[in-house]
XYZ file of C-alpha atoms in Angstrom:
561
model
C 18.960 -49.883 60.152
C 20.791 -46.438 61.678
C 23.927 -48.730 60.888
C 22.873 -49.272 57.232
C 21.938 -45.448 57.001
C 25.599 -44.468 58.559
C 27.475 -46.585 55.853
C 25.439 -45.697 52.826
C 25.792 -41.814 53.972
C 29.554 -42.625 54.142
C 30.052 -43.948 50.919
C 28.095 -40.681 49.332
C 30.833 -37.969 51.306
C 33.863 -40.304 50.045
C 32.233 -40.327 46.520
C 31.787 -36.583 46.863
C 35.092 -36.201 48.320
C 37.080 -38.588 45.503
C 35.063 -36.240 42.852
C 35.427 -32.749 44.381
C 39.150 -32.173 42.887
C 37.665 -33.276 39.525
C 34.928 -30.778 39.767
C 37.224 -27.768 40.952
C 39.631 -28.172 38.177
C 37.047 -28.553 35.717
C 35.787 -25.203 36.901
C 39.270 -23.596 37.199
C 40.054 -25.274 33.746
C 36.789 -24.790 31.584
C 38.196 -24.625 28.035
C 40.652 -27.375 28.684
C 38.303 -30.134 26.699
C 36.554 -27.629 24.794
C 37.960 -28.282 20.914
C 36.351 -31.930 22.151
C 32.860 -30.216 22.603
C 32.873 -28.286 19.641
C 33.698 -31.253 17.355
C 31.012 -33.554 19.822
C 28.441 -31.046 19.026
C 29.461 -30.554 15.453
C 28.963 -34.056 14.719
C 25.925 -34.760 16.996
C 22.670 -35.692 15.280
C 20.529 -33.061 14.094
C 17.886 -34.367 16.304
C 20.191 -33.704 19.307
C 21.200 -30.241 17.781
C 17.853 -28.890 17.697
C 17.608 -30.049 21.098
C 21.368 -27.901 22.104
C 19.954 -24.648 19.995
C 17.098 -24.312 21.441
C 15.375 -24.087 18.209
C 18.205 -22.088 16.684
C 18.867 -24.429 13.926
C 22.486 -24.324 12.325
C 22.548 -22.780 9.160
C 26.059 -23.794 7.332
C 27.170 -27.469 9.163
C 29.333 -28.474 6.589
C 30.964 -24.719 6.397
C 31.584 -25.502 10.156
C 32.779 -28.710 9.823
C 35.461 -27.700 7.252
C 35.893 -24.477 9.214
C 36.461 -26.089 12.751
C 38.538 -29.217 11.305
C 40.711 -26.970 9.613
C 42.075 -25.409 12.832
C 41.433 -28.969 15.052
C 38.375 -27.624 16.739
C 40.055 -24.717 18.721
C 37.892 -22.050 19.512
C 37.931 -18.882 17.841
C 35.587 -16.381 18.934
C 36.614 -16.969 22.840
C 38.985 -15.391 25.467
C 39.076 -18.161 28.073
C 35.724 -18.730 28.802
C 34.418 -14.777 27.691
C 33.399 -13.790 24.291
C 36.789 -11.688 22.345
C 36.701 -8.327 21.246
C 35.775 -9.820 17.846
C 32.891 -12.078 19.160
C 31.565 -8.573 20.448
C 32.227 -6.997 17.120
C 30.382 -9.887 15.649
C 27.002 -9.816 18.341
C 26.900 -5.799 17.313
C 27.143 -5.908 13.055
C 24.448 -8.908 13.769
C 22.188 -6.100 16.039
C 22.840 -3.574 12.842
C 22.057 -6.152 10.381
C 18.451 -5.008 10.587
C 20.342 -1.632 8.527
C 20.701 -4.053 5.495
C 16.594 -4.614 5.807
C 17.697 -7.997 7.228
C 16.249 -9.316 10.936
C 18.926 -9.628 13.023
C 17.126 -13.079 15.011
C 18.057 -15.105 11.747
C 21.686 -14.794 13.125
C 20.858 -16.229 16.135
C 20.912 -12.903 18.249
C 18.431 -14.060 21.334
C 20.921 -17.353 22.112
C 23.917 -15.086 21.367
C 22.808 -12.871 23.745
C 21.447 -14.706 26.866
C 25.106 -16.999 26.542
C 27.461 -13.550 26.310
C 24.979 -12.119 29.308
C 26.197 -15.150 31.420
C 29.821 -15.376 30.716
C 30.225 -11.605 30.969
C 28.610 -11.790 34.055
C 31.209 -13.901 35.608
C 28.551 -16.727 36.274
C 29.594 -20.604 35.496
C 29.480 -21.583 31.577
C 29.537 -25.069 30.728
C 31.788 -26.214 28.494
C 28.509 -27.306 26.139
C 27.927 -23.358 26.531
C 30.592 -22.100 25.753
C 31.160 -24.607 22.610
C 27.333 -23.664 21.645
C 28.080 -19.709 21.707
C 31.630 -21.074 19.905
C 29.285 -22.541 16.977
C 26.940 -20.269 16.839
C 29.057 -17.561 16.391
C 30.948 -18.493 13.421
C 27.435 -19.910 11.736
C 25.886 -16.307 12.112
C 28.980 -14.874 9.934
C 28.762 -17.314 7.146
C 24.959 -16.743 7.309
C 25.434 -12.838 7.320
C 28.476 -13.035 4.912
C 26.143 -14.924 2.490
C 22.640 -12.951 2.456
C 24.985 -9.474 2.182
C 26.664 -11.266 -0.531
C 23.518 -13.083 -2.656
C 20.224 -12.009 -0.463
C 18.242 -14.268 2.113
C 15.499 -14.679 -1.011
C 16.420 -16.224 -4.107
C 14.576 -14.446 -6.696
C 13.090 -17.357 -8.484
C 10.998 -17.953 -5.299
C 8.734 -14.907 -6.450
C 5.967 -14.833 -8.951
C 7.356 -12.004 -11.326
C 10.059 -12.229 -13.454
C 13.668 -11.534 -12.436
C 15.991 -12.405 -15.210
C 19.103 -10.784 -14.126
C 21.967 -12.533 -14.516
C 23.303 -13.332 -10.573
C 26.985 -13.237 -9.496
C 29.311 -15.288 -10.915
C 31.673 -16.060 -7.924
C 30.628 -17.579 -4.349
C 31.045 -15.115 -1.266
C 34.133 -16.674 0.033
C 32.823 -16.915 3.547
C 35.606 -19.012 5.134
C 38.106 -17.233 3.671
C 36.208 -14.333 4.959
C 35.876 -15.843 8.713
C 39.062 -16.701 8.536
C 40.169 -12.930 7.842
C 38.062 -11.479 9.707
C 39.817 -13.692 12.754
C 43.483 -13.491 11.460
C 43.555 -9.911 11.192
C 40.397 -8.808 13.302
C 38.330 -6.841 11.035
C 34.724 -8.477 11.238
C 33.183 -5.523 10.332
C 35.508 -5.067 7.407
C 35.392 -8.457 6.083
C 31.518 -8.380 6.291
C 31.005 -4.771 4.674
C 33.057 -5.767 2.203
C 30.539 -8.250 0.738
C 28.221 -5.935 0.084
C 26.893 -4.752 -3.360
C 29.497 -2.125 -4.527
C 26.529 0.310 -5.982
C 27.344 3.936 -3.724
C 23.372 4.109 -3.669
C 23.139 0.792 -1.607
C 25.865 2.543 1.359
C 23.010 5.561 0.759
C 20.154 3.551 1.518
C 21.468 1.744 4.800
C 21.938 5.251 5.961
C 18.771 6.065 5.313
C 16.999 2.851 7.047
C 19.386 3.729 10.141
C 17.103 7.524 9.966
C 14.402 5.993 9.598
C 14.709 3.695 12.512
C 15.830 6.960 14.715
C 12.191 8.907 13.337
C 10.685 5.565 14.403
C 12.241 5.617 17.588
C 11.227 9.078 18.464
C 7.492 8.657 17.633
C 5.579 8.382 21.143
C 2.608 6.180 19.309
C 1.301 4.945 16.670
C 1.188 7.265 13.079
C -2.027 8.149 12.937
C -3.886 8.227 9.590
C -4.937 11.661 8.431
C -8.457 11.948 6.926
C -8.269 12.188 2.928
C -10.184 15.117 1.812
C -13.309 15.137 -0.223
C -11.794 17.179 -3.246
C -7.912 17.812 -3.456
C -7.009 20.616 -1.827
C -5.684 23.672 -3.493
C -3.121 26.583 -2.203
C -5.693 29.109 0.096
C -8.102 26.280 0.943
C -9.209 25.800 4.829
C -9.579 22.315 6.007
C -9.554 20.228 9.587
C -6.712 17.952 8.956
C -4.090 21.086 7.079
C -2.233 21.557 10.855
C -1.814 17.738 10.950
C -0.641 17.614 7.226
C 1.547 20.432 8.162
C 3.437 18.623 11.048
C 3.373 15.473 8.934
C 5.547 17.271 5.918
C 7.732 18.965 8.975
C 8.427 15.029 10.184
C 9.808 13.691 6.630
C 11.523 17.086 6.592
C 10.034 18.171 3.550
C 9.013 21.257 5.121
C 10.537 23.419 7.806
C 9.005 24.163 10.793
C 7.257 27.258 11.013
C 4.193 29.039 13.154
C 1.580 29.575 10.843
C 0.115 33.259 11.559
C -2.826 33.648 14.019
C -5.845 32.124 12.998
C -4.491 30.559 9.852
C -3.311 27.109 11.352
C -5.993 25.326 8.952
C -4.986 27.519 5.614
C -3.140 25.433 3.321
C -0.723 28.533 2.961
C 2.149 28.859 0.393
C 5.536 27.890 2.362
C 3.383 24.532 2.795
C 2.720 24.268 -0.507
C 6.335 23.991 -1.613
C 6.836 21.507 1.171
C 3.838 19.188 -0.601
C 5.341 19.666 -4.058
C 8.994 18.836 -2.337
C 7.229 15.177 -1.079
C 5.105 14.693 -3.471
C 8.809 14.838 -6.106
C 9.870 11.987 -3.775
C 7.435 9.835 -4.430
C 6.974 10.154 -7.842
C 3.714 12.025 -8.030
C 3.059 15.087 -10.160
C 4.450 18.600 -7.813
C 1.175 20.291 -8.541
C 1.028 21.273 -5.210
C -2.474 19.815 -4.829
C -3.593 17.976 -1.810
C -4.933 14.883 -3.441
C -5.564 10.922 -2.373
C -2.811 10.168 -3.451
C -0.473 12.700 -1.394
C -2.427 12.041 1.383
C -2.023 8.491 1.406
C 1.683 8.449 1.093
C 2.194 11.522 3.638
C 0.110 8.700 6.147
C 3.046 6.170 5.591
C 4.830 5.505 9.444
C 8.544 4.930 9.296
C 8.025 1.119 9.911
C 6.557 1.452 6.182
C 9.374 3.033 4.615
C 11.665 0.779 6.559
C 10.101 -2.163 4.837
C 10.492 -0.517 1.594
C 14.086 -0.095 1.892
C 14.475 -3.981 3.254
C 12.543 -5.032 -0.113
C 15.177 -3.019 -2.616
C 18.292 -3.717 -0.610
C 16.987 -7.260 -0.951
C 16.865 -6.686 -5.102
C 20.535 -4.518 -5.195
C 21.672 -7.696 -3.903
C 20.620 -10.320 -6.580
C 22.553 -7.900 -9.275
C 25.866 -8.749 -10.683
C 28.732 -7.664 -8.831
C 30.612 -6.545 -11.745
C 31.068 -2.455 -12.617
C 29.749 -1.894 -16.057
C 31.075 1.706 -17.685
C 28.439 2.324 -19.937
C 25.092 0.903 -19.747
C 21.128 1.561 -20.064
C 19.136 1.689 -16.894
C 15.362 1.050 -16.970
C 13.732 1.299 -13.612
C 10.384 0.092 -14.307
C 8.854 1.382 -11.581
C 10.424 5.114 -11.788
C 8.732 5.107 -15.364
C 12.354 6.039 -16.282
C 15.392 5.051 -18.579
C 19.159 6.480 -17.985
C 21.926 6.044 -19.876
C 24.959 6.115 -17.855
C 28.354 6.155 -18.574
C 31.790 5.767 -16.118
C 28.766 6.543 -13.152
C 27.939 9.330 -14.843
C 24.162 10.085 -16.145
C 24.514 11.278 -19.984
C 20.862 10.880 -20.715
C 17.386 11.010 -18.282
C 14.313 9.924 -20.140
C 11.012 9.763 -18.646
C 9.951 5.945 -19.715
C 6.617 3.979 -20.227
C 6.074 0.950 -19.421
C 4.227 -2.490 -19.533
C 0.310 -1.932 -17.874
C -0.204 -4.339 -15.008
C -1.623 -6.607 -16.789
C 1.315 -6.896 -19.692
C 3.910 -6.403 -17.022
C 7.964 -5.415 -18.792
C 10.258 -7.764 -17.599
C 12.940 -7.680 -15.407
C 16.274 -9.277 -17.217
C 19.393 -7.455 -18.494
C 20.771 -7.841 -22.290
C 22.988 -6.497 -24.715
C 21.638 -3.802 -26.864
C 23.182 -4.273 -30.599
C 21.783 -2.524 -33.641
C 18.727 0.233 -33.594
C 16.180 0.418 -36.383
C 14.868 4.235 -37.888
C 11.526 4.617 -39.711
C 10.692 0.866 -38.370
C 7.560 -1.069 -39.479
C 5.381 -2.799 -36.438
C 4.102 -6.080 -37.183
C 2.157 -6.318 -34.431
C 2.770 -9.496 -31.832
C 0.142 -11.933 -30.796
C -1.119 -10.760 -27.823
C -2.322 -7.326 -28.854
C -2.961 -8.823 -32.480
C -5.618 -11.277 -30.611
C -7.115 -8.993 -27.905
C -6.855 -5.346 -29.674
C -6.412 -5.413 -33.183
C -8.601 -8.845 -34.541
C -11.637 -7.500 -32.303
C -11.623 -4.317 -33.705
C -11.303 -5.076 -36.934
C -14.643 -7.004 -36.548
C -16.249 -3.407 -35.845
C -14.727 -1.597 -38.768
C -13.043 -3.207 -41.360
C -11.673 0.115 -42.331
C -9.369 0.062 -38.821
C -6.367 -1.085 -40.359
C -6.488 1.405 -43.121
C -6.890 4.133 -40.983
C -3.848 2.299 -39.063
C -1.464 2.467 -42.030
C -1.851 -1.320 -41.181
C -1.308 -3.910 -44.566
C -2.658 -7.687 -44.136
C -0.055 -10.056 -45.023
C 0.377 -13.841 -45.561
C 4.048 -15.693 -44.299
C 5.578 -15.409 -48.182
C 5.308 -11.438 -47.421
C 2.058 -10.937 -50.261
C -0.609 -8.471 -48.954
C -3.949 -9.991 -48.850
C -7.470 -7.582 -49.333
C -9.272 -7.514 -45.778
C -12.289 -7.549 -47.064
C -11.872 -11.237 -47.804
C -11.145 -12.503 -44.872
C -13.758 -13.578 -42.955
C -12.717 -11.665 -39.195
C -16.070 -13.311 -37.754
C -13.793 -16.468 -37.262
C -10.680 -15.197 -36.722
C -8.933 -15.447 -33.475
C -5.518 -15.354 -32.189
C -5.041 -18.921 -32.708
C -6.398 -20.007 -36.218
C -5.287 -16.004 -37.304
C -3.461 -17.638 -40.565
C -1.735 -14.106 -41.582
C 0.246 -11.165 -40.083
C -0.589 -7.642 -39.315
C 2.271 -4.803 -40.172
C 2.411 -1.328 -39.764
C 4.332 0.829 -42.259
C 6.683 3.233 -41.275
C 5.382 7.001 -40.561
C 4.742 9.663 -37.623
C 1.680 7.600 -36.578
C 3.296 4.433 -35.923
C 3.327 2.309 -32.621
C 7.108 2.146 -32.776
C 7.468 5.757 -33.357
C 10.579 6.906 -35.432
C 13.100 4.675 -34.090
C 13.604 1.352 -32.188
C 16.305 -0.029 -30.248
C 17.484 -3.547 -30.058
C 18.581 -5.757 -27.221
C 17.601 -9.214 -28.243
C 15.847 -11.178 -25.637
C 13.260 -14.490 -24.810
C 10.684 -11.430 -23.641
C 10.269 -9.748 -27.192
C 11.201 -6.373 -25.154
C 12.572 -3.479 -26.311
C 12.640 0.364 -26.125
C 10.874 2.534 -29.064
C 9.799 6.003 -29.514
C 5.609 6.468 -29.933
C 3.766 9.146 -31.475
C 1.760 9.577 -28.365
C 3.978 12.243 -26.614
C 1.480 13.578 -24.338
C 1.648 10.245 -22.440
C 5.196 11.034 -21.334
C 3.480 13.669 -18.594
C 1.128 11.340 -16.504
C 1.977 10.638 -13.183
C 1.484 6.702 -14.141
C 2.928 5.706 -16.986
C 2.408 1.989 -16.619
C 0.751 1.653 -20.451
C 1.949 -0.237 -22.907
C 2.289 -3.682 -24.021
C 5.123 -4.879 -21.705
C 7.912 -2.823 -24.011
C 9.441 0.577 -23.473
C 8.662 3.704 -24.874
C 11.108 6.478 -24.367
C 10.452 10.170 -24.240
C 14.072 11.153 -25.510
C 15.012 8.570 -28.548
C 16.695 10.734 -30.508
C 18.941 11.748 -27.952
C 19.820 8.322 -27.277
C 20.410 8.207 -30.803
C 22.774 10.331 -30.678
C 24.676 8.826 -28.131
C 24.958 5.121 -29.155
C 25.995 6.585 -32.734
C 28.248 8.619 -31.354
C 31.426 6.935 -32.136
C 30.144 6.531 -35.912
C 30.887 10.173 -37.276
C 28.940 9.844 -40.688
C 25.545 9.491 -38.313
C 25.663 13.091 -36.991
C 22.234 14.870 -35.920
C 21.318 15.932 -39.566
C 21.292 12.171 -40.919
C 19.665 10.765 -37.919
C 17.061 13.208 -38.154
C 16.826 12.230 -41.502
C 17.002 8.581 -40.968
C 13.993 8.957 -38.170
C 11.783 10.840 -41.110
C 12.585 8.926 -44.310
C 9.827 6.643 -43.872
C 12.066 3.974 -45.285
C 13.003 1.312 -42.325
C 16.999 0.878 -41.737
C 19.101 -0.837 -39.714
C 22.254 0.243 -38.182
C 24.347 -1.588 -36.338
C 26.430 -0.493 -33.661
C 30.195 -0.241 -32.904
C 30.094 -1.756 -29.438
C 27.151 -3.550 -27.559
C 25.448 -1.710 -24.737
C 24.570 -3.828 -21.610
C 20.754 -3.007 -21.211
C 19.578 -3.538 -17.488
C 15.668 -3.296 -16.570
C 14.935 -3.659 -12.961
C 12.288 -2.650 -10.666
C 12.528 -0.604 -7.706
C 10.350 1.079 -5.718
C 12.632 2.485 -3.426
C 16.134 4.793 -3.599
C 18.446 7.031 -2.326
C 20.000 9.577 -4.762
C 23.470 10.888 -4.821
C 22.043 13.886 -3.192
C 20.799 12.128 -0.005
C 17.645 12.319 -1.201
C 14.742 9.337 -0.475
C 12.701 8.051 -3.854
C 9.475 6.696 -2.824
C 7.568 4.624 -6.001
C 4.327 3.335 -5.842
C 4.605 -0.792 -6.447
C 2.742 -0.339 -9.496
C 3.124 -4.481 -10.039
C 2.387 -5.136 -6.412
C 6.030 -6.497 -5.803
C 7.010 -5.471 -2.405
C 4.924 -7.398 -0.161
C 5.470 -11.173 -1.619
C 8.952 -10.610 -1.428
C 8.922 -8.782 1.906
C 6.751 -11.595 3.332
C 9.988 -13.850 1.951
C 12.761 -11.376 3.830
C 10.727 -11.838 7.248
C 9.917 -15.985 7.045
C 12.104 -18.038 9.343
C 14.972 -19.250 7.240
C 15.038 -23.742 6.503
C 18.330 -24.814 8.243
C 21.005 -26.234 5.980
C 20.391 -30.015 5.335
């Protein structure tokens, strides 16, 4: 038996022995077989990749497949068996990813980072490691390249309505990798995919603040008590010290030692520091410490973070082309620019669809605008406003300047129709408004023809225009300033100057004029900004927007099938 035991443990040191060379040089020599790793795990089974990734799924395969065979599997993100200057250039824009409002583990930053720990640190890397941080690599660049090119969410995975055209060309991410390589400019090559808007640049340097203020906290934000009654200029109340070092934190208000005894006076410097914020977000600078005020000076950085993610998100599903001269809507801002060569020729303060009767988002061409217009009023407000209250006073559309017609255009006596029966389906006739000061379209209309039946209009209630909320009408736009953007469209038509158009607006006879060029029209919603002053834009999500689609941004992504 000791004989048996002596031969078997002989036969083990000359096996070890024959296979110790094999093992040394394999060490000494780790990328030698590597471009045969990277193409074995390239074109192992998915089953077996899962397994490799550790649950870091590949996003682009057949990107990597083309990518890899194209150069015969040679690495390209390694320096023997380290990562390159470039790889590390790679791991850090993949750490600042979370600037873009994107999470920087969808680019496969915990693998990345445990595999550059161990070949940095001079310990052994398999050649299945290193073709695994190889891979995954080059997969987090055409996964980056892509969502800072088109988004991670494709908008017609949300509820509302995004109609905007998307870009018309693919990002180009292999050509991209490839020149990012070649010439070694990552970070070049990936900031150049995204959107070319300056205020886009603005906002990622505002996340990167906001990520600093969240970084300096030393706990959680802590949610100030809203007052009973809003508080006015002079007032003394509990919470006015903690409001006070609340404005000083968003740096609406400078800091300051409130005189003896008066730390809980709502005194005047902090007034101006309340209407300041409450500018920002879109509230009404009365200067008045209301629910409202209060709730948004409670927001914690992590909120406004979010915010940003959600409308860098939306900047990137728009068209990549520079218009000159267009019409902005931003539903949520309540607002409507016209801008031309990046200039703003024209702010109007907008209103728009109620929550209910939400205004789309799409973009259009605007073509012809109509003064003194009639309103035949559309189905949905025909059945649910004007049909039900016509059944309580049959004298409603006469007081409307409202005429009952049939399809042949004959006006029909409302007093013969029995309303009692009439709904919006079996309604056999048409309601129209005639031209005048009290019409729902105002003086003048102005045409971008669309599937939504949207469009922007003057109204003869003006008062409207000075609400804080201004989410009220029917799903179109009403605009505060129409015959200023009257002006402007007809500008290149010298027989409209300001005396006809007035005249045109007043004649009480509808007209149509049709315009020299068409005027891209874009409506989009966002709730979120930063202006060309530096300045943050906080809006209320009067459609309750954000959080579907920011529930979207921070979902694990489906790997590539």
């Amino acid at each position: 038996m000791k004989v048996y035991f002596r031969q078997i443990s002989l036969i083990l040191t000359l096996i070890f022995t024959w296979l110790q060379p094999g093992l040394e040089a394999e060490a000494s020599l780790p990328t030698q077989n590597l471009p045969g790793e990277i193409r074995s795990l390239l074109e192992s089974d998915p089953s077996v990749l899962d397994t490799d990734f550790q649950q870091n799924s590949l996003f682009s395969r057949s990107y990597l497949l083309t990518f890899y065979s194209d150069r015969a599997f040679a690495p390209a993100w390694l320096t023997g068996t380290k990562p390159s200057c470039e790889a590390l250039e790679l791991r850090l824009l993949i750490q600042q990813s979370r600037f873009d409002g994107l999470l920087p583990e969808d680019y496969h930053l915990g693998q990345l980072d445990l595999l550059f720990e161990k070949a940095l640190a001079n310990d052994f890397i398999s050649l299945r490691e290193q073709a695994l941080m190889e891979v995954l690599l080059s997969d987090a660049f055409i996964l980056l390249a892509r969502h800072l090119y088109q988004g991670k969410v494709h908008p017609e995975h949300l509820e509302g309505v995004w109609d905007i055209q998307h870009k018309e060309n693919e990002p180009k991410v292999l050509e991209k990798l490839n020149l990012a390589l070649s010439h070694k400019n990552v970070r070049q090559q990936l900031f150049s995919l995204h959107p070319k808007f300056g205020i886009y640049h603005r906002m990622r340097q505002t996340i990167k603040k906001y990520y600093e203020l969240e970084k300096a906290l030393t706990g959680p934000v802590r949610k100030i008590a809203v007052p009973d009654k809003p508080l006015e200029p002079g007032h003394r109340a509990a919470q006015i010290a903690e409001l006070r070092q609340r404005l000083i934190f968003w740096k609406d208000l400078d800091h300051y030692a409130p005189d003896s005894g008066q730390a809980d006076v709502y005194d005047s410097l902090m007034v101006e520091g309340v209407k300041n914020f409450q500018s920002r977000h879109g509230l009404l600078p009365d200067g008045r410490l209301g629910k409202a005020t209060v709730a948004a000076l409670n927001h914690a950085p992590k909120d406004l973070i979010e915010k940003a993610a959600v409308n860098m998100e939306r900047l990137r599903w728009l068209p990549d082309t520079t218009l000159q001269e267009f019409v902005l809507v931003n539903i949520a801002n309540f607002s409507m620019d016209f801008i031309r060569q990046k200039d703003t020729l024209l702010h109007s303060n907008a209103i728009v669809g109620q929550s209910y009767r939400k205004t789309p988002v799409f973009n259009a061409e605007m073509s012809y605008l109509v003064f003194s217009p009639t309103w035949t009023v559309p189905p949905t407000i025909l059945a649910n406003d004007v049909i039900p209250a016509v059944r309580k006073d049959i004298s409603y559309l006469r007081n409307k300047n409202m005429r009952l017609l049939d399809f042949s255009g004959n006006e029909i006596d409302p007093v013969t129709v029995n309303w009692g029966e009439m709904t919006g389906r079996n309604f056999p006739y048409m309601i129209r408004q005639s031209p005048g000061p009290h019409n729902s379209l105002g003086l003048v209309k102005f045409m971008f023809p669309n599937k939504y039946n949207v469009y922007m209009h003057d109204t003869p209630s003006r008062d409207l225009f000075f609400r804080a909320d201004r989410a009220l009408s029917s799903g179109c736009i009403r605009i505060q300033k129409p015959f200023e953007l009257a002006q402007l469209l007809l500008a290149d038509q010298p027989l409209w100057n300001d005396e006809r158009i007035r005249n045109a607006m007043n004649s009480g006879r509808e007209q149509t004029v049709t315009l020299k060029r068409k005027i891209p029209v874009v409506l989009i919603y966002l709730t979120f900004w930063t202006d060309a002053s530096g300045q943050e834009n906080i809006r209320k999500d009067i459609y309750s927007r954000d959080a579907e689609l920011l529930k979207l941004l921070q979902s694990p992504l489906a790997k590539e099938n």
